[in-house]
Amino acid sequence: IYAFSPVNTNNTGGFKKIYADYKDVTVYVPSSQSPSTTSVAEPVHMLAATHNYTDGIPTAVGLEFEHILAYGKMQITGLSNVEISSVTVTSPIPFAGTNCYYYYETKTWDKADVNSITINNPETSNYTFWYGCVPVELNTGNLVVVVTATDGTTYTKTIALSETKHLNFTKGIVSSFSVN
């Protein structure tokens, strides 16, 4: 027995299909997200659980849900009195997309195909921005953050990643970091 939440409705994000024979699911991790001031957007707050049984239909089922995505909590520093219309985070490794595959049995990911996530209509009182993404380890390349103000002004920060300066998004964990 498998349980998934949320199911992809209205094309906003969530679980799309399950393939029981292959023990994998197709997941839509949206590249455009509208989080609250304290958490990720509902469509990327993805949970999954399973209950194995072999003899007949069970009379009781115990399900332990787990997060399948990683979460980013990014603090923008060095800006003041700037009203922000969006923040875009671009990763050197794809970490979102419409047809990501999550292999439930091995707890691994495949086929993320989008490198950028845009956070729309963010609350800017504390310049903290939340998003959900496919788990990735960022040890090389550049992480690029573009802040777009409501007046059209953009602020861009490129962060060179290396073994000593890396950012890992781990399944079920909130990775907090700041960008100046």
JSON list of C-alpha atoms in Angstrom, two decimals:
[
{"chain": "A", "resi": 1, "resn": "ILE", "atom": "CA", "xyz": [0.00, 0.00, 0.00]},
{"chain": "A", "resi": 2, "resn": "TYR", "atom": "CA", "xyz": [1.41, 3.36, -1.05]},
{"chain": "A", "resi": 3, "resn": "ALA", "atom": "CA", "xyz": [0.31, 6.80, 0.11]},
{"chain": "A", "resi": 4, "resn": "PHE", "atom": "CA", "xyz": [1.46, 10.07, -1.44]},
{"chain": "A", "resi": 5, "resn": "SER", "atom": "CA", "xyz": [0.67, 13.72, -0.74]},
{"chain": "A", "resi": 6, "resn": "PRO", "atom": "CA", "xyz": [0.00, 16.00, -2.50]},
{"chain": "A", "resi": 7, "resn": "VAL", "atom": "CA", "xyz": [-1.32, 14.56, -5.73]},
{"chain": "A", "resi": 8, "resn": "ASN", "atom": "CA", "xyz": [-0.58, 16.79, -8.72]},
{"chain": "A", "resi": 9, "resn": "THR", "atom": "CA", "xyz": [-3.80, 18.71, -9.28]},
{"chain": "A", "resi": 10, "resn": "ASN", "atom": "CA", "xyz": [-4.22, 21.80, -11.41]},
{"chain": "A", "resi": 11, "resn": "ASN", "atom": "CA", "xyz": [-0.62, 21.30, -12.57]},
{"chain": "A", "resi": 12, "resn": "THR", "atom": "CA", "xyz": [0.81, 23.00, -9.46]},
{"chain": "A", "resi": 13, "resn": "GLY", "atom": "CA", "xyz": [3.20, 20.25, -8.37]},
{"chain": "A", "resi": 14, "resn": "GLY", "atom": "CA", "xyz": [3.11, 16.95, -6.52]},
{"chain": "A", "resi": 15, "resn": "PHE", "atom": "CA", "xyz": [2.91, 13.25, -7.34]},
{"chain": "A", "resi": 16, "resn": "LYS", "atom": "CA", "xyz": [1.77, 12.44, -10.89]},
{"chain": "A", "resi": 17, "resn": "LYS", "atom": "CA", "xyz": [1.97, 8.66, -11.48]},
{"chain": "A", "resi": 18, "resn": "ILE", "atom": "CA", "xyz": [3.00, 5.49, -9.66]},
{"chain": "A", "resi": 19, "resn": "TYR", "atom": "CA", "xyz": [4.45, 2.47, -11.37]},
{"chain": "A", "resi": 20, "resn": "ALA", "atom": "CA", "xyz": [4.02, -0.38, -8.87]},
{"chain": "A", "resi": 21, "resn": "ASP", "atom": "CA", "xyz": [5.92, -2.88, -11.04]},
{"chain": "A", "resi": 22, "resn": "TYR", "atom": "CA", "xyz": [8.98, -0.64, -11.00]},
{"chain": "A", "resi": 23, "resn": "LYS", "atom": "CA", "xyz": [8.46, 0.87, -7.53]},
{"chain": "A", "resi": 24, "resn": "ASP", "atom": "CA", "xyz": [8.86, 4.41, -8.83]},
{"chain": "A", "resi": 25, "resn": "VAL", "atom": "CA", "xyz": [6.70, 7.50, -9.10]},
{"chain": "A", "resi": 26, "resn": "THR", "atom": "CA", "xyz": [6.69, 10.47, -11.43]},
{"chain": "A", "resi": 27, "resn": "VAL", "atom": "CA", "xyz": [6.86, 13.72, -9.50]},
{"chain": "A", "resi": 28, "resn": "TYR", "atom": "CA", "xyz": [6.32, 17.31, -10.64]},
{"chain": "A", "resi": 29, "resn": "VAL", "atom": "CA", "xyz": [8.69, 19.66, -8.79]},
{"chain": "A", "resi": 30, "resn": "PRO", "atom": "CA", "xyz": [7.59, 23.08, -10.07]},
{"chain": "A", "resi": 31, "resn": "SER", "atom": "CA", "xyz": [10.17, 25.58, -11.23]},
{"chain": "A", "resi": 32, "resn": "SER", "atom": "CA", "xyz": [7.83, 28.37, -10.14]},
{"chain": "A", "resi": 33, "resn": "GLN", "atom": "CA", "xyz": [6.87, 28.35, -6.46]},
{"chain": "A", "resi": 34, "resn": "SER", "atom": "CA", "xyz": [4.91, 30.66, -4.13]},
{"chain": "A", "resi": 35, "resn": "PRO", "atom": "CA", "xyz": [5.92, 29.81, -0.56]},
{"chain": "A", "resi": 36, "resn": "SER", "atom": "CA", "xyz": [4.60, 31.26, 2.67]},
{"chain": "A", "resi": 37, "resn": "THR", "atom": "CA", "xyz": [6.78, 33.38, 4.96]},
{"chain": "A", "resi": 38, "resn": "THR", "atom": "CA", "xyz": [7.60, 30.35, 7.14]},
{"chain": "A", "resi": 39, "resn": "SER", "atom": "CA", "xyz": [7.56, 27.31, 4.85]},
{"chain": "A", "resi": 40, "resn": "VAL", "atom": "CA", "xyz": [7.72, 25.96, 1.32]},
{"chain": "A", "resi": 41, "resn": "ALA", "atom": "CA", "xyz": [4.70, 26.08, -0.98]},
{"chain": "A", "resi": 42, "resn": "GLU", "atom": "CA", "xyz": [2.17, 23.31, -0.38]},
{"chain": "A", "resi": 43, "resn": "PRO", "atom": "CA", "xyz": [2.77, 21.51, -3.74]},
{"chain": "A", "resi": 44, "resn": "VAL", "atom": "CA", "xyz": [6.44, 20.92, -2.84]},
{"chain": "A", "resi": 45, "resn": "HIS", "atom": "CA", "xyz": [5.79, 19.72, 0.71]},
{"chain": "A", "resi": 46, "resn": "MET", "atom": "CA", "xyz": [5.83, 16.13, -0.59]},
{"chain": "A", "resi": 47, "resn": "LEU", "atom": "CA", "xyz": [5.34, 13.13, 1.67]},
{"chain": "A", "resi": 48, "resn": "ALA", "atom": "CA", "xyz": [5.27, 9.41, 0.89]},
{"chain": "A", "resi": 49, "resn": "ALA", "atom": "CA", "xyz": [4.66, 6.22, 2.86]},
{"chain": "A", "resi": 50, "resn": "THR", "atom": "CA", "xyz": [4.37, 2.50, 2.17]},
{"chain": "A", "resi": 51, "resn": "HIS", "atom": "CA", "xyz": [3.04, -0.57, 3.95]},
{"chain": "A", "resi": 52, "resn": "ASN", "atom": "CA", "xyz": [4.10, -4.01, 2.77]},
{"chain": "A", "resi": 53, "resn": "TYR", "atom": "CA", "xyz": [1.85, -7.02, 3.24]},
{"chain": "A", "resi": 54, "resn": "THR", "atom": "CA", "xyz": [1.70, -10.52, 1.78]},
{"chain": "A", "resi": 55, "resn": "ASP", "atom": "CA", "xyz": [-1.32, -12.40, 3.19]},
{"chain": "A", "resi": 56, "resn": "GLY", "atom": "CA", "xyz": [-4.68, -10.93, 2.22]},
{"chain": "A", "resi": 57, "resn": "ILE", "atom": "CA", "xyz": [-5.83, -7.39, 2.81]},
{"chain": "A", "resi": 58, "resn": "PRO", "atom": "CA", "xyz": [-4.67, -6.11, 6.22]},
{"chain": "A", "resi": 59, "resn": "THR", "atom": "CA", "xyz": [-7.25, -4.94, 8.75]},
{"chain": "A", "resi": 60, "resn": "ALA", "atom": "CA", "xyz": [-4.92, -2.18, 9.98]},
{"chain": "A", "resi": 61, "resn": "VAL", "atom": "CA", "xyz": [-2.17, -0.28, 8.19]},
{"chain": "A", "resi": 62, "resn": "GLY", "atom": "CA", "xyz": [0.67, 1.62, 9.80]},
{"chain": "A", "resi": 63, "resn": "LEU", "atom": "CA", "xyz": [2.10, 4.32, 7.55]},
{"chain": "A", "resi": 64, "resn": "GLU", "atom": "CA", "xyz": [5.20, 6.31, 8.41]},
{"chain": "A", "resi": 65, "resn": "PHE", "atom": "CA", "xyz": [5.43, 9.27, 6.07]},
{"chain": "A", "resi": 66, "resn": "GLU", "atom": "CA", "xyz": [8.76, 10.71, 4.97]},
{"chain": "A", "resi": 67, "resn": "HIS", "atom": "CA", "xyz": [9.70, 13.82, 3.05]},
{"chain": "A", "resi": 68, "resn": "ILE", "atom": "CA", "xyz": [11.01, 13.00, -0.41]},
{"chain": "A", "resi": 69, "resn": "LEU", "atom": "CA", "xyz": [12.22, 16.47, -1.43]},
{"chain": "A", "resi": 70, "resn": "ALA", "atom": "CA", "xyz": [14.95, 18.67, -0.04]},
{"chain": "A", "resi": 71, "resn": "TYR", "atom": "CA", "xyz": [14.18, 22.20, 1.10]},
{"chain": "A", "resi": 72, "resn": "GLY", "atom": "CA", "xyz": [16.04, 25.47, 0.77]},
{"chain": "A", "resi": 73, "resn": "LYS", "atom": "CA", "xyz": [15.76, 28.39, 3.17]},
{"chain": "A", "resi": 74, "resn": "MET", "atom": "CA", "xyz": [17.70, 31.28, 1.69]},
{"chain": "A", "resi": 75, "resn": "GLN", "atom": "CA", "xyz": [18.36, 34.54, 3.53]},
{"chain": "A", "resi": 76, "resn": "ILE", "atom": "CA", "xyz": [19.20, 37.56, 1.35]},
{"chain": "A", "resi": 77, "resn": "THR", "atom": "CA", "xyz": [21.49, 40.00, 3.16]},
{"chain": "A", "resi": 78, "resn": "GLY", "atom": "CA", "xyz": [22.77, 43.39, 2.06]},
{"chain": "A", "resi": 79, "resn": "LEU", "atom": "CA", "xyz": [19.41, 44.65, 0.76]},
{"chain": "A", "resi": 80, "resn": "SER", "atom": "CA", "xyz": [17.19, 47.06, 2.62]},
{"chain": "A", "resi": 81, "resn": "ASN", "atom": "CA", "xyz": [13.97, 48.80, 1.68]},
{"chain": "A", "resi": 82, "resn": "VAL", "atom": "CA", "xyz": [13.80, 46.81, -1.57]},
{"chain": "A", "resi": 83, "resn": "GLU", "atom": "CA", "xyz": [10.43, 45.37, -2.48]},
{"chain": "A", "resi": 84, "resn": "ILE", "atom": "CA", "xyz": [11.05, 42.07, -4.25]},
{"chain": "A", "resi": 85, "resn": "SER", "atom": "CA", "xyz": [8.82, 40.61, -6.94]},
{"chain": "A", "resi": 86, "resn": "SER", "atom": "CA", "xyz": [10.77, 37.35, -7.43]},
{"chain": "A", "resi": 87, "resn": "VAL", "atom": "CA", "xyz": [13.95, 35.47, -6.59]},
{"chain": "A", "resi": 88, "resn": "THR", "atom": "CA", "xyz": [15.45, 32.93, -9.00]},
{"chain": "A", "resi": 89, "resn": "VAL", "atom": "CA", "xyz": [17.93, 30.28, -7.88]},
{"chain": "A", "resi": 90, "resn": "THR", "atom": "CA", "xyz": [19.86, 28.55, -10.67]},
{"chain": "A", "resi": 91, "resn": "SER", "atom": "CA", "xyz": [21.78, 25.39, -9.84]},
{"chain": "A", "resi": 92, "resn": "PRO", "atom": "CA", "xyz": [24.57, 23.81, -11.91]},
{"chain": "A", "resi": 93, "resn": "ILE", "atom": "CA", "xyz": [22.65, 20.51, -11.55]},
{"chain": "A", "resi": 94, "resn": "PRO", "atom": "CA", "xyz": [18.96, 20.11, -12.47]},
{"chain": "A", "resi": 95, "resn": "PHE", "atom": "CA", "xyz": [16.84, 20.09, -9.31]},
{"chain": "A", "resi": 96, "resn": "ALA", "atom": "CA", "xyz": [13.24, 20.53, -10.51]},
{"chain": "A", "resi": 97, "resn": "GLY", "atom": "CA", "xyz": [11.03, 19.56, -13.43]},
{"chain": "A", "resi": 98, "resn": "THR", "atom": "CA", "xyz": [7.75, 18.13, -14.63]},
{"chain": "A", "resi": 99, "resn": "ASN", "atom": "CA", "xyz": [8.83, 14.49, -14.94]},
{"chain": "A", "resi": 100, "resn": "CYS", "atom": "CA", "xyz": [11.26, 13.74, -12.11]},
{"chain": "A", "resi": 101, "resn": "TYR", "atom": "CA", "xyz": [11.39, 10.08, -11.08]},
{"chain": "A", "resi": 102, "resn": "TYR", "atom": "CA", "xyz": [11.64, 8.95, -7.48]},
{"chain": "A", "resi": 103, "resn": "TYR", "atom": "CA", "xyz": [12.49, 5.28, -6.97]},
{"chain": "A", "resi": 104, "resn": "TYR", "atom": "CA", "xyz": [10.65, 4.46, -3.81]},
{"chain": "A", "resi": 105, "resn": "GLU", "atom": "CA", "xyz": [12.41, 1.20, -2.99]},
{"chain": "A", "resi": 106, "resn": "THR", "atom": "CA", "xyz": [15.96, 2.62, -3.25]},
{"chain": "A", "resi": 107, "resn": "LYS", "atom": "CA", "xyz": [15.02, 6.21, -2.24]},
{"chain": "A", "resi": 108, "resn": "THR", "atom": "CA", "xyz": [16.89, 7.66, -5.23]},
{"chain": "A", "resi": 109, "resn": "TRP", "atom": "CA", "xyz": [16.09, 10.34, -7.82]},
{"chain": "A", "resi": 110, "resn": "ASP", "atom": "CA", "xyz": [16.44, 10.52, -11.59]},
{"chain": "A", "resi": 111, "resn": "LYS", "atom": "CA", "xyz": [15.56, 12.80, -14.51]},
{"chain": "A", "resi": 112, "resn": "ALA", "atom": "CA", "xyz": [15.23, 16.22, -12.94]},
{"chain": "A", "resi": 113, "resn": "ASP", "atom": "CA", "xyz": [15.53, 18.48, -15.97]},
{"chain": "A", "resi": 114, "resn": "VAL", "atom": "CA", "xyz": [15.21, 22.09, -14.78]},
{"chain": "A", "resi": 115, "resn": "ASN", "atom": "CA", "xyz": [18.11, 24.07, -13.30]},
{"chain": "A", "resi": 116, "resn": "SER", "atom": "CA", "xyz": [16.18, 27.12, -12.02]},
{"chain": "A", "resi": 117, "resn": "ILE", "atom": "CA", "xyz": [13.50, 27.68, -9.41]},
{"chain": "A", "resi": 118, "resn": "THR", "atom": "CA", "xyz": [11.72, 31.03, -9.23]},
{"chain": "A", "resi": 119, "resn": "ILE", "atom": "CA", "xyz": [10.11, 32.15, -5.99]},
{"chain": "A", "resi": 120, "resn": "ASN", "atom": "CA", "xyz": [7.17, 34.40, -6.87]},
{"chain": "A", "resi": 121, "resn": "ASN", "atom": "CA", "xyz": [5.40, 37.03, -4.77]},
{"chain": "A", "resi": 122, "resn": "PRO", "atom": "CA", "xyz": [7.71, 36.60, -1.81]},
{"chain": "A", "resi": 123, "resn": "GLU", "atom": "CA", "xyz": [7.16, 38.23, 1.56]},
{"chain": "A", "resi": 124, "resn": "THR", "atom": "CA", "xyz": [10.13, 40.56, 1.97]},
{"chain": "A", "resi": 125, "resn": "SER", "atom": "CA", "xyz": [9.86, 41.64, 5.59]},
{"chain": "A", "resi": 126, "resn": "ASN", "atom": "CA", "xyz": [12.79, 39.43, 6.61]},
{"chain": "A", "resi": 127, "resn": "TYR", "atom": "CA", "xyz": [14.27, 38.60, 3.15]},
{"chain": "A", "resi": 128, "resn": "THR", "atom": "CA", "xyz": [13.98, 34.85, 3.79]},
{"chain": "A", "resi": 129, "resn": "PHE", "atom": "CA", "xyz": [12.82, 32.66, 0.90]},
{"chain": "A", "resi": 130, "resn": "TRP", "atom": "CA", "xyz": [11.75, 29.01, 0.96]},
{"chain": "A", "resi": 131, "resn": "TYR", "atom": "CA", "xyz": [11.63, 26.44, -1.86]},
{"chain": "A", "resi": 132, "resn": "GLY", "atom": "CA", "xyz": [11.50, 22.70, -2.43]},
{"chain": "A", "resi": 133, "resn": "CYS", "atom": "CA", "xyz": [13.82, 20.83, -4.80]},
{"chain": "A", "resi": 134, "resn": "VAL", "atom": "CA", "xyz": [15.11, 17.41, -5.80]},
{"chain": "A", "resi": 135, "resn": "PRO", "atom": "CA", "xyz": [18.00, 16.42, -3.50]},
{"chain": "A", "resi": 136, "resn": "VAL", "atom": "CA", "xyz": [21.35, 17.38, -5.05]},
{"chain": "A", "resi": 137, "resn": "GLU", "atom": "CA", "xyz": [24.95, 17.84, -3.94]},
{"chain": "A", "resi": 138, "resn": "LEU", "atom": "CA", "xyz": [26.42, 21.05, -5.33]},
{"chain": "A", "resi": 139, "resn": "ASN", "atom": "CA", "xyz": [30.22, 20.74, -5.20]},
{"chain": "A", "resi": 140, "resn": "THR", "atom": "CA", "xyz": [31.18, 22.29, -8.55]},
{"chain": "A", "resi": 141, "resn": "GLY", "atom": "CA", "xyz": [29.93, 24.96, -10.90]},
{"chain": "A", "resi": 142, "resn": "ASN", "atom": "CA", "xyz": [28.06, 28.13, -10.00]},
{"chain": "A", "resi": 143, "resn": "LEU", "atom": "CA", "xyz": [24.94, 28.79, -7.98]},
{"chain": "A", "resi": 144, "resn": "VAL", "atom": "CA", "xyz": [23.34, 31.96, -9.34]},
{"chain": "A", "resi": 145, "resn": "VAL", "atom": "CA", "xyz": [20.76, 33.97, -7.39]},
{"chain": "A", "resi": 146, "resn": "VAL", "atom": "CA", "xyz": [18.85, 36.75, -9.15]},
{"chain": "A", "resi": 147, "resn": "VAL", "atom": "CA", "xyz": [16.65, 39.07, -7.10]},
{"chain": "A", "resi": 148, "resn": "THR", "atom": "CA", "xyz": [14.15, 41.11, -9.11]},
{"chain": "A", "resi": 149, "resn": "ALA", "atom": "CA", "xyz": [12.69, 44.19, -7.43]},
{"chain": "A", "resi": 150, "resn": "THR", "atom": "CA", "xyz": [9.17, 45.41, -8.16]},
{"chain": "A", "resi": 151, "resn": "ASP", "atom": "CA", "xyz": [10.67, 48.42, -9.99]},
{"chain": "A", "resi": 152, "resn": "GLY", "atom": "CA", "xyz": [12.49, 46.06, -12.41]},
{"chain": "A", "resi": 153, "resn": "THR", "atom": "CA", "xyz": [15.95, 46.41, -10.87]},
{"chain": "A", "resi": 154, "resn": "THR", "atom": "CA", "xyz": [17.84, 43.11, -10.67]},
{"chain": "A", "resi": 155, "resn": "TYR", "atom": "CA", "xyz": [20.57, 42.04, -8.27]},
{"chain": "A", "resi": 156, "resn": "THR", "atom": "CA", "xyz": [22.69, 39.03, -9.25]},
{"chain": "A", "resi": 157, "resn": "LYS", "atom": "CA", "xyz": [25.05, 37.00, -7.08]},
{"chain": "A", "resi": 158, "resn": "THR", "atom": "CA", "xyz": [27.14, 34.17, -8.51]},
{"chain": "A", "resi": 159, "resn": "ILE", "atom": "CA", "xyz": [28.58, 31.74, -5.99]},
{"chain": "A", "resi": 160, "resn": "ALA", "atom": "CA", "xyz": [31.46, 29.53, -7.17]},
{"chain": "A", "resi": 161, "resn": "LEU", "atom": "CA", "xyz": [31.01, 26.07, -5.64]},
{"chain": "A", "resi": 162, "resn": "SER", "atom": "CA", "xyz": [33.86, 23.72, -4.73]},
{"chain": "A", "resi": 163, "resn": "GLU", "atom": "CA", "xyz": [34.68, 20.87, -2.37]},
{"chain": "A", "resi": 164, "resn": "THR", "atom": "CA", "xyz": [35.40, 23.44, 0.35]},
{"chain": "A", "resi": 165, "resn": "LYS", "atom": "CA", "xyz": [32.47, 25.73, -0.52]},
{"chain": "A", "resi": 166, "resn": "HIS", "atom": "CA", "xyz": [29.53, 23.48, -1.30]},
{"chain": "A", "resi": 167, "resn": "LEU", "atom": "CA", "xyz": [25.79, 23.36, -0.76]},
{"chain": "A", "resi": 168, "resn": "ASN", "atom": "CA", "xyz": [23.94, 20.10, -0.36]},
{"chain": "A", "resi": 169, "resn": "PHE", "atom": "CA", "xyz": [20.20, 19.74, -0.53]},
{"chain": "A", "resi": 170, "resn": "THR", "atom": "CA", "xyz": [19.42, 16.54, 1.38]},
{"chain": "A", "resi": 171, "resn": "LYS", "atom": "CA", "xyz": [16.09, 14.71, 1.29]},
{"chain": "A", "resi": 172, "resn": "GLY", "atom": "CA", "xyz": [13.86, 15.75, 4.18]},
{"chain": "A", "resi": 173, "resn": "ILE", "atom": "CA", "xyz": [16.28, 18.42, 5.43]},
{"chain": "A", "resi": 174, "resn": "VAL", "atom": "CA", "xyz": [16.06, 22.22, 5.30]},
{"chain": "A", "resi": 175, "resn": "SER", "atom": "CA", "xyz": [19.35, 23.61, 4.00]},
{"chain": "A", "resi": 176, "resn": "SER", "atom": "CA", "xyz": [19.73, 27.15, 5.32]},
{"chain": "A", "resi": 177, "resn": "PHE", "atom": "CA", "xyz": [22.16, 29.53, 3.67]},
{"chain": "A", "resi": 178, "resn": "SER", "atom": "CA", "xyz": [22.62, 33.24, 3.12]},
{"chain": "A", "resi": 179, "resn": "VAL", "atom": "CA", "xyz": [23.44, 35.24, 0.02]},
{"chain": "A", "resi": 180, "resn": "ASN", "atom": "CA", "xyz": [24.86, 38.76, 0.25]}
]
